[in-house]
Coordinates of C-alpha atoms and ligand atoms in Angstrom, one line a residue:
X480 CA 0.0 0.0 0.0
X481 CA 1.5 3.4 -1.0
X482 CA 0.9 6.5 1.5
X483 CA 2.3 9.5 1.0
X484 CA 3.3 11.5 3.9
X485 CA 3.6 15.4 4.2
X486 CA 6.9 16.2 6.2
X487 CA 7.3 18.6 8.4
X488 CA 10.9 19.9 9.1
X489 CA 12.8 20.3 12.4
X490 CA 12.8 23.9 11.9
X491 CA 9.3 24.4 10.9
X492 CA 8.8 22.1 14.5
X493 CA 10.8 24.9 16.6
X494 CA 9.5 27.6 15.0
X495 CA 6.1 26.3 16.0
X496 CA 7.3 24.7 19.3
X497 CA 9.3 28.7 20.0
X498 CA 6.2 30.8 19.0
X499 CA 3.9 28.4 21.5
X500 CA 6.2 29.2 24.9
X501 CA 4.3 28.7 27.9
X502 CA 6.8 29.3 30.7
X503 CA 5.1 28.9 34.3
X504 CA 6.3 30.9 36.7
X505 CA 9.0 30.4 39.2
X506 CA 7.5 28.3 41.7
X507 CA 7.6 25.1 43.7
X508 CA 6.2 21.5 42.9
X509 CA 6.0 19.3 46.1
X510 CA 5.8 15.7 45.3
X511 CA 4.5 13.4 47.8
X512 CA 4.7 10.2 47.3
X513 CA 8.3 11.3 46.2
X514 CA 10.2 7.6 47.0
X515 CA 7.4 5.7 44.9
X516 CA 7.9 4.5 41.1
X517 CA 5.4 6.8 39.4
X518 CA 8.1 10.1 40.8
X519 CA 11.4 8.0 39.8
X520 CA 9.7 6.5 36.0
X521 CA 7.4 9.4 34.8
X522 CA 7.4 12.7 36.8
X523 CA 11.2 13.1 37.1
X524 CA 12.0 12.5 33.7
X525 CA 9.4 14.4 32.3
X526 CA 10.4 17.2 34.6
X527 CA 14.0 17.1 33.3
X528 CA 12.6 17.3 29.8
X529 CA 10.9 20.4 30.7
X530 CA 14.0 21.7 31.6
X531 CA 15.5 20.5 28.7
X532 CA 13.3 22.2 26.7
X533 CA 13.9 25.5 28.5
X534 CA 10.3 25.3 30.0
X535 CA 11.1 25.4 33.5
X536 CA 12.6 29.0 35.3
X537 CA 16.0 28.8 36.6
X538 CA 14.7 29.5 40.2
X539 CA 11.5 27.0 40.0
X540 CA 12.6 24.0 42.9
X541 CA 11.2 20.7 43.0
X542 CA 10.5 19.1 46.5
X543 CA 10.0 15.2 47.2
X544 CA 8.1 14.3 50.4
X545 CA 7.8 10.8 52.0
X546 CA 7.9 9.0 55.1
X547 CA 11.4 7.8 55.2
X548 CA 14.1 9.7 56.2
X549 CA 16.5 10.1 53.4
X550 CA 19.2 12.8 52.6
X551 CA 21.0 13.5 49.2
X552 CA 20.8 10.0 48.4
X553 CA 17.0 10.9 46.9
X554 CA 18.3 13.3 44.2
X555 CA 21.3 10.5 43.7
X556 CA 18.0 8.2 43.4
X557 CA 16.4 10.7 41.0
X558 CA 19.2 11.3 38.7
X559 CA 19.4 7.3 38.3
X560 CA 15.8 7.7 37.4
X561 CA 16.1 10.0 34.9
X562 CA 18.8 8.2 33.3
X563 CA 17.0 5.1 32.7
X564 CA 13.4 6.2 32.0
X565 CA 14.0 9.3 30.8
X566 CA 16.5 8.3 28.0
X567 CA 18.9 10.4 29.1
X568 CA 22.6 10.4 29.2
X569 CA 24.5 10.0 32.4
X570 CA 27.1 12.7 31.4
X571 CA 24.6 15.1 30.5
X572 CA 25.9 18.1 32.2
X573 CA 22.1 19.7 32.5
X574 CA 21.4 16.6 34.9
X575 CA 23.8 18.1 37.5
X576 CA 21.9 21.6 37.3
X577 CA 18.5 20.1 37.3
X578 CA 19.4 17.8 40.4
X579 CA 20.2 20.8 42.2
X580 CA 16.8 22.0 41.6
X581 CA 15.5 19.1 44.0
X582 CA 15.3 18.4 47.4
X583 CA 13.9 16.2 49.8
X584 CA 11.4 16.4 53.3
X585 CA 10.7 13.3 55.3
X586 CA 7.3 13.7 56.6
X587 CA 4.4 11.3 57.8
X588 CA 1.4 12.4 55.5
X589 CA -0.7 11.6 58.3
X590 CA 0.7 13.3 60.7
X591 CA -0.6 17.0 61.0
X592 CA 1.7 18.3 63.1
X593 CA 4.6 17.4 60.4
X594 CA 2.4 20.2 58.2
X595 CA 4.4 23.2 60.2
X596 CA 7.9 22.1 59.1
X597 CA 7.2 21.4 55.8
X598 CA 5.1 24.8 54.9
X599 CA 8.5 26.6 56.8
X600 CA 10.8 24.6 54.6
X601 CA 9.1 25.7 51.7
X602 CA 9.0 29.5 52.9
X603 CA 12.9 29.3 53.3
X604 CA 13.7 27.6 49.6
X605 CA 11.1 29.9 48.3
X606 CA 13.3 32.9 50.2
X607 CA 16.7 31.7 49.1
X608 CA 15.6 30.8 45.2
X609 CA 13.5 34.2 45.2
X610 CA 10.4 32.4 44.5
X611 CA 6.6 33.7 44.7
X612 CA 3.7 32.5 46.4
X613 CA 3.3 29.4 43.8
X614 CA 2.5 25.9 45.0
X615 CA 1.8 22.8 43.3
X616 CA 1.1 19.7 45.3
X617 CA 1.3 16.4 43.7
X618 CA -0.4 13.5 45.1
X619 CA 1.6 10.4 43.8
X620 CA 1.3 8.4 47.3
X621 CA -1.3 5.9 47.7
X622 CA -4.7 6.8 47.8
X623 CA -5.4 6.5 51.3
X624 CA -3.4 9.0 52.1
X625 CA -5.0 12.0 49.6
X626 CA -7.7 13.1 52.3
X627 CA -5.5 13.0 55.3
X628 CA -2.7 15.5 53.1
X629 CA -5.4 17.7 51.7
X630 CA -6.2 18.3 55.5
X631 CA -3.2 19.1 56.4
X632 CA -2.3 21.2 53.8
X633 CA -5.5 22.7 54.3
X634 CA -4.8 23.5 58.2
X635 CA -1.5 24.8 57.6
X636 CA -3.3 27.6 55.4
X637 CA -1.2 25.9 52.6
X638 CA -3.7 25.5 49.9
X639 CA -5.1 29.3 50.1
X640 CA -2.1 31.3 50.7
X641 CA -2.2 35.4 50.5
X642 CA 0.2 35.3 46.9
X643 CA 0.9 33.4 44.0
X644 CA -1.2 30.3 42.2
X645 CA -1.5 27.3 44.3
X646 CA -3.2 23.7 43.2
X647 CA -3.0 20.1 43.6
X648 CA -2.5 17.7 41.3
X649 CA -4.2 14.2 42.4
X650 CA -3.2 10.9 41.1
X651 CA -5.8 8.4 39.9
X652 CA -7.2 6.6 41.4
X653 CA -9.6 8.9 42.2
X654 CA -12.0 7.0 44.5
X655 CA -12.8 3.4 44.1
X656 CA -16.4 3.8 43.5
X657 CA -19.1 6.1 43.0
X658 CA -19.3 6.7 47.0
X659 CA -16.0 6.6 47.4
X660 CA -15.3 9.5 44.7
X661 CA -17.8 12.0 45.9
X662 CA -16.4 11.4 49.6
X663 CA -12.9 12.5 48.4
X664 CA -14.4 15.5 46.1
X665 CA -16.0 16.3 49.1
X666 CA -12.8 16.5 51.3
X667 CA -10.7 18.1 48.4
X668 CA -13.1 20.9 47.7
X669 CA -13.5 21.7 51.4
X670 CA -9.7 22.8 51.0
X671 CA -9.4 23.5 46.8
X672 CA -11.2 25.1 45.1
X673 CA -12.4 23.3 42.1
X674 CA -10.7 25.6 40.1
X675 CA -7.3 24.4 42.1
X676 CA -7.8 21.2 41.8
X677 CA -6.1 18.9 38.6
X678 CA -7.1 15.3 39.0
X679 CA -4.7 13.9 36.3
X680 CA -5.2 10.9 33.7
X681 CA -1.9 10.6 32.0
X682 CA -3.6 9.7 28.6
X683 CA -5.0 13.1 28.1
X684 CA -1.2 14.4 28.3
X685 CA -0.7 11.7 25.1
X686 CA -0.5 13.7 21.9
X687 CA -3.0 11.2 19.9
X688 CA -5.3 11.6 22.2
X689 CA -5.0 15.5 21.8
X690 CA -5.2 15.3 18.3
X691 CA -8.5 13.5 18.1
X692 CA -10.0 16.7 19.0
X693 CA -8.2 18.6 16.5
X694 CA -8.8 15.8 13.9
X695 CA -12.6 16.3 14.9
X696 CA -12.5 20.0 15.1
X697 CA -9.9 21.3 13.4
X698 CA -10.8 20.0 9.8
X699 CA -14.1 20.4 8.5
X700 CA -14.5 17.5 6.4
X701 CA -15.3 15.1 9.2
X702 CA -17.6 16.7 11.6
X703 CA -20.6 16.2 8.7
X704 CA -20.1 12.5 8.8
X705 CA -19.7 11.8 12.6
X706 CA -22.5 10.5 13.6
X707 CA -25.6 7.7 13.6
X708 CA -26.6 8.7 10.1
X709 CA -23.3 7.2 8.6
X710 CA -21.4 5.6 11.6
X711 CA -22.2 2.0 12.4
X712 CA -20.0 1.5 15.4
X713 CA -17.4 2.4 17.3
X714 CA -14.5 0.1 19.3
X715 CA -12.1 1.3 21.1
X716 CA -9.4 -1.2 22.7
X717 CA -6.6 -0.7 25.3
X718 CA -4.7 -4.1 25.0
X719 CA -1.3 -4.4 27.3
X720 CA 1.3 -7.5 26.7
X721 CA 2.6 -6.8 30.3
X722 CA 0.6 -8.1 33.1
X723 CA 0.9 -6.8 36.8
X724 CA 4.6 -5.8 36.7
X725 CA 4.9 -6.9 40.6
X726 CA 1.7 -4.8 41.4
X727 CA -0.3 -7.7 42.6
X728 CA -1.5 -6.0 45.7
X729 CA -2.7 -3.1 44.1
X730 CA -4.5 -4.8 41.3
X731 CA -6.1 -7.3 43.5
X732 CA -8.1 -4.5 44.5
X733 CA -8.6 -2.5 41.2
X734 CA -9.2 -4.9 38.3
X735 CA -9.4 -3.9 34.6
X736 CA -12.4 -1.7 34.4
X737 CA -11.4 0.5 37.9
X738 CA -7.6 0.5 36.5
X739 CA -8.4 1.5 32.9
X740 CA -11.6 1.6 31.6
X741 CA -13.6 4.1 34.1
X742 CA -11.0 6.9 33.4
X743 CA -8.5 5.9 30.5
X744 CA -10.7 3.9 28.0
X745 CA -13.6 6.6 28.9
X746 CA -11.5 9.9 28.6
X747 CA -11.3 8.5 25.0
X748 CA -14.6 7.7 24.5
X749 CA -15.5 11.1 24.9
X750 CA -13.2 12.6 22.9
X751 CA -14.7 10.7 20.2
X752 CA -18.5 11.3 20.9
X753 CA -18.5 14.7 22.4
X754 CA -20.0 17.8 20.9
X755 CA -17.6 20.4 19.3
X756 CA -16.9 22.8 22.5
X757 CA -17.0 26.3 21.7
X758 CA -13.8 27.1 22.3
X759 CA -10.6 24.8 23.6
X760 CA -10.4 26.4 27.4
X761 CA -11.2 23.7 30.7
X762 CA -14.7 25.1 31.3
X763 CA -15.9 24.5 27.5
X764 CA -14.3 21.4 27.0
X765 CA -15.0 19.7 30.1
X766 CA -19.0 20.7 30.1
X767 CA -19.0 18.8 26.8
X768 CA -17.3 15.9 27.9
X769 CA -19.4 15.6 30.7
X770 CA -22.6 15.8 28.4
X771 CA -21.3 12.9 26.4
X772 CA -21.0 10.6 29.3
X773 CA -24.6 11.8 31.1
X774 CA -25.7 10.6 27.5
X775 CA -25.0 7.1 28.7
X776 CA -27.8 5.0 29.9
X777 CA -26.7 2.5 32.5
X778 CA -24.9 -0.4 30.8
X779 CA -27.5 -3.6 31.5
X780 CA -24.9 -6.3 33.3
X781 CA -24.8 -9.0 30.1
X782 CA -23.7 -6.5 28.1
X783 CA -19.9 -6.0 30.9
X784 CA -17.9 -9.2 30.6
X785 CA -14.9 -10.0 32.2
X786 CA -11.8 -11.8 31.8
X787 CA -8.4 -13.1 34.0
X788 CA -5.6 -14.2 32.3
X789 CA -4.2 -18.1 32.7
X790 CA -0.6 -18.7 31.5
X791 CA 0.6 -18.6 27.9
X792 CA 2.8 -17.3 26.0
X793 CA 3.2 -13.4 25.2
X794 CA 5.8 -12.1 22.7
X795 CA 7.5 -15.9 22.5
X796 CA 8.0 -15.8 26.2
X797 CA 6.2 -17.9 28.7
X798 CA 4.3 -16.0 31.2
X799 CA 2.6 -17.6 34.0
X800 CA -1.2 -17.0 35.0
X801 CA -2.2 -13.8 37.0
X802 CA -3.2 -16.0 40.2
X803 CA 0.4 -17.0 40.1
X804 CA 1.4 -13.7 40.0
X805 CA 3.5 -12.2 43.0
X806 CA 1.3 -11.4 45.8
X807 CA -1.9 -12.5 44.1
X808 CA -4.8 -14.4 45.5
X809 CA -4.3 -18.1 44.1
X810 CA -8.4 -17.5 43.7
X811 CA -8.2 -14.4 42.8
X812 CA -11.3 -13.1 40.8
X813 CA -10.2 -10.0 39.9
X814 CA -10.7 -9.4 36.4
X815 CA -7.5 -8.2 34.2
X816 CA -9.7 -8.1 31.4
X817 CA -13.4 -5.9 30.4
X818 CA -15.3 -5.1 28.0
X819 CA -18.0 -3.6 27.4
X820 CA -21.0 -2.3 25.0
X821 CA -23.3 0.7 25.5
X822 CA -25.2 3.1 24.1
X823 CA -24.7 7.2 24.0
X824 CA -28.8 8.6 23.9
X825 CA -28.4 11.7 22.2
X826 CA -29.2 12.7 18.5
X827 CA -25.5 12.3 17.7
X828 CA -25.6 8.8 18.6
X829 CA -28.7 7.1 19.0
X830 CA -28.2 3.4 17.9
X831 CA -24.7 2.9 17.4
X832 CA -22.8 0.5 19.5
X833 CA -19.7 1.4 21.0
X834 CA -17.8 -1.2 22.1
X835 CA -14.9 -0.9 24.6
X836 CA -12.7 -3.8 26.0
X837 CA -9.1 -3.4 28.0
X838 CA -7.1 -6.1 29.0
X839 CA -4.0 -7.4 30.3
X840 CA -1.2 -10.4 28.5
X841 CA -3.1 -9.9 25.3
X842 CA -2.1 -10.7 22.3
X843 CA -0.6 -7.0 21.1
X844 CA 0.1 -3.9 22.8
X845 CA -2.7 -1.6 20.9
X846 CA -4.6 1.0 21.8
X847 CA -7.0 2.1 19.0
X848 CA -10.0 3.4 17.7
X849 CA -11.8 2.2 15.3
X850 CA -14.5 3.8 13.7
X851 CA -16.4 1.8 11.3
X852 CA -18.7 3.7 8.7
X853 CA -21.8 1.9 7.3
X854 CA -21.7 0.6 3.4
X855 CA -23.0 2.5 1.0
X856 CA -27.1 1.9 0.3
X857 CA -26.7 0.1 -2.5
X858 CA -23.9 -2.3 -3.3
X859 CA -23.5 -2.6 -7.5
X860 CA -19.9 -3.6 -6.9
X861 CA -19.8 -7.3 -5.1
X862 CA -21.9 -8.9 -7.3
X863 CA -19.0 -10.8 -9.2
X864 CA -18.3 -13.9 -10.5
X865 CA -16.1 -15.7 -8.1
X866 CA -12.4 -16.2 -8.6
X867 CA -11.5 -12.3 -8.4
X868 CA -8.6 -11.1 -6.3
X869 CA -11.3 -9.2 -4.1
X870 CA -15.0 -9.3 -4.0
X871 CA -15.2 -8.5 -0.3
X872 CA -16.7 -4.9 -0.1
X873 CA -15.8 -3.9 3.1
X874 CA -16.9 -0.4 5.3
X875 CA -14.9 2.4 5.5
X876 CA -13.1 2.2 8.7
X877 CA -11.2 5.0 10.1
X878 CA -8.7 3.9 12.9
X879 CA -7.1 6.2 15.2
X880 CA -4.0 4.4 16.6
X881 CA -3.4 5.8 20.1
X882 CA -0.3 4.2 20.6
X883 CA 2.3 2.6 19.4
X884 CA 2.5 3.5 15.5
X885 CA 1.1 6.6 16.4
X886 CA -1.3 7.7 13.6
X887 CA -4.5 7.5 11.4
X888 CA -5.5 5.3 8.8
X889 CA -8.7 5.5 6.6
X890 CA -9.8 1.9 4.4
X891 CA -11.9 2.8 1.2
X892 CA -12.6 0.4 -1.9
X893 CA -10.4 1.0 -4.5
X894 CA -10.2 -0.7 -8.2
X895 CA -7.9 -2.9 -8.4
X896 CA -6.1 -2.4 -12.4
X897 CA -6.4 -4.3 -15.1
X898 CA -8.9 -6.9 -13.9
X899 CA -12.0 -7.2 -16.6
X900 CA -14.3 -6.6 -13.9
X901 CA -14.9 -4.1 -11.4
X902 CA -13.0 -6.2 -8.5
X903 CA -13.0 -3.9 -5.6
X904 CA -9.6 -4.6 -3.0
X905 CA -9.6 -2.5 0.4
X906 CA -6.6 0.0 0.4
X907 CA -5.8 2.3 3.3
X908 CA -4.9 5.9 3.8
X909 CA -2.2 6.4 6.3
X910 CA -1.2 9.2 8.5
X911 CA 1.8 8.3 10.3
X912 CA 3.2 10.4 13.5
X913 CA 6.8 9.8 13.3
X914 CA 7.0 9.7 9.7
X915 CA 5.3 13.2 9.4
X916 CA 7.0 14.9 12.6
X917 CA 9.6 13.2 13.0
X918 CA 9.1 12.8 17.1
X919 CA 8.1 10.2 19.4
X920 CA 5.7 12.3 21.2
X921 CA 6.2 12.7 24.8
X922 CA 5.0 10.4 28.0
X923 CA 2.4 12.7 29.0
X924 CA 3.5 13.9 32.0
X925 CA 5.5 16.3 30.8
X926 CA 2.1 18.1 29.4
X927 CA 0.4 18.0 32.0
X928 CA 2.8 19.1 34.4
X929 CA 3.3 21.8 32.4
X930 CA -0.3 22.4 32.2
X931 CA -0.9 22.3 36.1
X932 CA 1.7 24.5 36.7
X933 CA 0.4 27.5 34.5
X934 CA -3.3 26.6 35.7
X935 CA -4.6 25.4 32.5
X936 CA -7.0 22.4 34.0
X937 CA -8.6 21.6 30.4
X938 CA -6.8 18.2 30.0
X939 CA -7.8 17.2 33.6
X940 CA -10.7 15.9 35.3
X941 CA -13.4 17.6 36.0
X942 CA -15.6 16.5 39.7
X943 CA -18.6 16.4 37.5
X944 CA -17.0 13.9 34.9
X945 CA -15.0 11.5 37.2
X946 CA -18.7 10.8 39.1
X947 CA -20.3 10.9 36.2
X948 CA -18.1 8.2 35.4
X949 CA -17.9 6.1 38.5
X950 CA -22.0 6.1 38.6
X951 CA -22.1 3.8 35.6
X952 CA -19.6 1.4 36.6
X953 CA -20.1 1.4 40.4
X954 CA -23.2 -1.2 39.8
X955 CA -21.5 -3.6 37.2
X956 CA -18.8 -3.5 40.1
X957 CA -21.2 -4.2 42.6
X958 CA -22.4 -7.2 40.5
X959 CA -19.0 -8.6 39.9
X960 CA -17.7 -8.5 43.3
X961 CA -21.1 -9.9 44.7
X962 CA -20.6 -13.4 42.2
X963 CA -16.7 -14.7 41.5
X964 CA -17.0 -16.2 38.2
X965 CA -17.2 -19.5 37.7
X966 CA -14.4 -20.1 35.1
X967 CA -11.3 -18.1 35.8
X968 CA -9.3 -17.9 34.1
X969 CA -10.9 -17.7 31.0
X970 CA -8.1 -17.2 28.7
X971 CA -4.6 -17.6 27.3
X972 CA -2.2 -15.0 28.2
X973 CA -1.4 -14.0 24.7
X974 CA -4.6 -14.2 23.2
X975 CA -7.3 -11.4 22.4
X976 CA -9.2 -12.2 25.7
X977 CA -11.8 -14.4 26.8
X978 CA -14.7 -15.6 24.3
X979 CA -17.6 -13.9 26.4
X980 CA -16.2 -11.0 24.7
X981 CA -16.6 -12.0 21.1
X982 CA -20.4 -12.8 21.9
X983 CA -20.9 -9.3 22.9
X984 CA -20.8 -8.3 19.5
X985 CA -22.1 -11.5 17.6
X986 CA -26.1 -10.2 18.4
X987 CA -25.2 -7.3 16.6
X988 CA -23.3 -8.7 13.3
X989 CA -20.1 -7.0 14.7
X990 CA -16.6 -8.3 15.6
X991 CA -13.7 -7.5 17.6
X992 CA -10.9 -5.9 15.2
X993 CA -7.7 -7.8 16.0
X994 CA -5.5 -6.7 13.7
X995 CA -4.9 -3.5 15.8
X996 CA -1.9 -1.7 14.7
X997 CA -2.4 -3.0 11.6
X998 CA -3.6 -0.4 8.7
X999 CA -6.6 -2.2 7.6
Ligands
BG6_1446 C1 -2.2 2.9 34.3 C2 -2.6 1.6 34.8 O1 -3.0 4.0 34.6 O2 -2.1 2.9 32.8 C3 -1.7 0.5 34.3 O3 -2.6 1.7 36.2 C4 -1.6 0.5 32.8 O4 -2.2 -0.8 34.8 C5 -1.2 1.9 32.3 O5 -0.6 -0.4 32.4 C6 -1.3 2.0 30.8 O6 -0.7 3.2 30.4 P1 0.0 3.3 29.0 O7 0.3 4.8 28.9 O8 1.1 2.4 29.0 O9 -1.1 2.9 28.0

C-alpha cells in the first residue's frame, strides 16, 4: 500500500514549538509520594525534559516528600531515574543543574503536626531561590493518604495562601467507586477550590489523544459525517502484553475496568462522541465531555464481561497466569480483562454501538480506535463472479492508533487495475506520526505538568466527569464483586481475551478488530 506523507521539518517544529512558549512561573512542585515508582519512571523524567526544553525557570525548585528519612541519596536516586526512564545520558551536564533543583522532606502524611515544618521549609527555599507565592502539590502516594494531606495542607493555610497560584495535582485513582469519589471531592473541595484542583489521567497528556480533538474540530470535512446517520460502530481497545509488573496487591483490588476503563478507556470515549466545544479552554471542554457521558444510559450487566488471564505465551516468552502472580490471591477473581458495549442517547448517537474492552497479556500492545462507517445503500460492486482477487466490499473504517504506530489510517474500496471486472480490494490511507514529525511524542507527564503549573485544567478531570463516570460502573462492580466467576481464568495470556467478549458483539453482526496496529 503506498501513503504519502507530508513532512514537516525540524525547523518548521521549533519555529512552532518557540512561538507556543508557555513558561510557568517560578514556583515550587512538592511531590509526595516522592520515593514511589510513578516520581522515579514518569514525573522526574518528564520534569528534566521540561528543563530540557527550557520550560522550567531557573529558580522553579522541585521538593520530594515521603515518610522515610533520606538525605542527598533521593536526588542520587532521581538522577538514576532519569537516566533510565528518561533516555537520558548519564554525562549530561544539564542533569547536574537540574538535580540541584531538587530536594527532599521526610514527613508522615498523616501526621498534621509534620504540616508546620514542611510549609517553613518551603517558605525558606522559596526565600533563598526568590520564589513567589506558587505551589503545586502532587499526590503520587497511595490513595489513602490523599484526604489526610489535603487536610493538612488545608490547616497549615497551605492550599489558600495570600500570593501566588496554588493547586493540587491528584493521582488516579480517584476514588474506588461512585461513594468513594464523591467522599474524596467532598474533602478536596472543602480545602481547593475546584478551580485548584487537577485530577490527572496521563492519557489526556498523550498527543494522539489531543489530536482527536483537533482531527474532529480542526478539519471540516469530518464533523458532517460523525455521527448515527453514517457511523455503524465504534471500538475502542486498550490491549497491554505486560501483566501486573509486581503490582499484585494493588490490582487485587482494582481490576481492569477500575484500572483502565472508568477513566483511561472513557477519557477517550469522549473525545470521540463529544460535541464540538465552543472554544478549547477547561470550562468548554470539560462541560462537553461531561454531556457525552450523562448521555449514557446505565450499561444492562450481560452487556460488561470479564476476563483473568491463565498462563501462555506473550511475545514468545512464557508468562505464568495472573493467580500466580507475586502477591496475588491463588483464587483471585479480579478481572485483568473488560469489555464492554453501551449506548450514548443523544441525537449524535442514538443506535450505534460502541464497544470498549481493555485487558491485560493480550495478544498485542494496541490501543486504538476504530471507527467503522456503514456501506453505501446500495452495493452494485460485489456482485462478481467468483475467482476475483477481491469481491469483499468492506466499510470504511477510520482507525485512530493511540499508541504505538502513532497515527491514522482510513480503508476505502479502491479498483484494483487491469482486472476485466470491477474487483474492488480495500486499500488504506495512512497518516503516520513519526514519519510526518519526526518525534516520538512525549510520556504525557510532561504536558500536563506543564499544564498544572500555569493553571490550565482543560486536560484534567473535572468533579462532574469523574462521578459521572464512576456512577455507571459502580453497579457492574457491585455485581461482579457480589458473584466470583465461575471459570477463571478464561483465557490464554497472549490471546485477544476471553470468548464472552466475542459474543458481545455476535447479536449485533459486529466483531472484535484484531488486527490493531495493523492499517486495515
Ligand atoms: C495505568 C494503569 O493507569 O495505565 C496500568 O494503572 C496501565 O495498569 C497503564 O498499564 C497503561 O498506560 P499506557 O500509557 O502504558 O497505556
Amino acid at each position: 500500500m503506498a501513503t504519502v506523507q507530508m513532512k514537516v521539518s525540524p525547523e518548521d517544529l521549533s519555529h512552532l514549538a518557540r512561538g507556543n512558549e508557555r513558561i510557568p512561573e517560578p514556583g515550587i512542585l512538592v511531590v509526595f509520594g516522592a520515593s514511589g515508582d510513578l516520581t522515579k519512571r514518569k514525573l522526574l523524567p518528564a520534569l528534566f525534559h521540561l528543563e530540557q526544553s527550557g520550560l522550567l525557570p531557573k529558580e522553579f525548585a522541585i521538593v520530594g516528600v515521603a515518610r522515610r528519612p533520606l538525605g542527598s541519596e533521593f536526588a542520587a536516586d532521581m538522577r538514576a531515574g532519569i537516566v533510565e526512564f528518561g533516555g537520558v545520558d548519564t554525562t549530561d551536564p544539564e542533569l547536574d543543574r537540574f538535580v540541584e533543583r531538587v530536594s527532599y522532606y521526610a514527613l508522615s502524611f498523616d501526621d498534621a503536626s509534620h504540616y508546620a515544618g514542611l510549609k517553613a521549609e518551603l517558605d525558606r527555599i522559596a526565600a533563598e531561590r526568590g520564589i513567589g507565592g506558587d505551589r503545586l502539590f502532587y499526590l503520587a502516594t497511595a490513595p489513602e493518604y490523599f484526604a489526610p494531606i489535603i487536610e493538612n495542607l488545608g490547616v497549615q493555610g497551605m492550599a489558600q495562601p495570600e500570593q501566588g497560584r496554588v493547586g493540587v495535582v491528584i493521582e488516579k485513582p480517584f476514588g474506588h467507586d461512585l461513594d468513594s469519589a464523591r467522599e474524596l471531592n467532598r474533602q478536596v473541595n472543602a480545602v481547593f477550590h475546584e478551580n485548584q484542583v487537577f485530577r490527572i489521567d496521563h492519557y489526556l497528556g498523550k498527543e494522539t489523544v489531543q489530536n482527536i480533538l483537533v482531527f474532529r474540530f480542526g478539519n471540516g470535512i469530518f464533523e458532517p459525517i460523525w455521527n448515527r446517520n453514517y457511523i455503524d460502530h465504534v471500538q475502542i481497545t486498550a490491549a497491554e502484553t505486560l501483566g501486573v509488573e509486581g503490582r499484585g496487591p494493588f490490582y487485587e483490588r482494582a481490576g481492569a475496568l477500575r484500572d483502565v476503563v472508568q477513566n483511561h478507556v472513557m477519557e477517550l470515549l469522549s473525545f470521540v462522541a463529544m460535541e464540538p466545544p465552543s472554544s478549547f479552554d477547561a470550562e468548554a471542554v470539560r462541560r462537553e465531555k461531561v454531556k457525552a457521558w450523562r448521555a449514557i444510559p446505565p450499561v444492562p450487566l450481560q452487556n460488561a464481561v470479564r476476563g483473568q488471564y491463565g498462563p501462555g505465551v506473550v511475545d514468545g516468552q512464557k508468562v505464568v497466569g495472573y493467580r500466580d502472580e507475586e502477591r496475588v490471591n491463588p483464587e483471585s477473581g479480579t478481572e485483568t480483562f473488560a469489555a464492554i458495549k453501551l449506548g450514548i442517547e443523544n441525537w449524535r448517537w442514538a443506535g450505534v454501538p460502541f464497544y470498549l474492552r481493555a485487558g491485560k497479556r493480550l495478544k498485542k500492545r494496541a490501543t486504538e480506535i476504530s471507527i467503522q462507517f456503514k456501506q453505501p445503500p446500495l452495493l452494485i460492486f460485489n456482485r462478481m463472479q467468483s475467482g476475483g482477487p477481491c469481491q469483499d466490499i468492506q466499510p470504511n473504517l477510520l482507525t485512530i492508533r493511540i499508541q504505538p504506530d502513532e497515527g491514522i489510517a482510513l480503508r476505502f474500496g479502491a479498483k484494483v487495475p487491469n482486472t476485466p471486472n470491477m474487483s474492488v480490494c480495500p486499500v488504506n490511507m495512512d497518516f503516520d506520526y513519526a514519519a510526518a514529525f519526526g518525534a516520538s511524542s512525549a510520556n504525557g507527564y510532561e504536558r500536563l505538568l506543564l499544564d498544572a503549573m500555569l493553571g490550565d485544567q482543560t486536560l484534567f478531570a473535572h468533579r462532574d466527569g469523574v462521578e459521572v463516570t464512576w456512577s455507571l460502573y459502580t453497579p457492574i462492580l457491585q455485581a461482579w464483586a457480589a458473584k466470583n466467576p465461575e471459570v477463571f481464568p478464561n483465557y490464554f495470556a497472549g490471546s485477544w481475551g476471553p470468548d464472552c467478549a466475542d459474543r458481545l458483539l455476535e447479536h449485533s453482526g459486529h466483531v472484535w478488530r484484531n488486527n490493531l496496529g495493523g492499517k486495515s
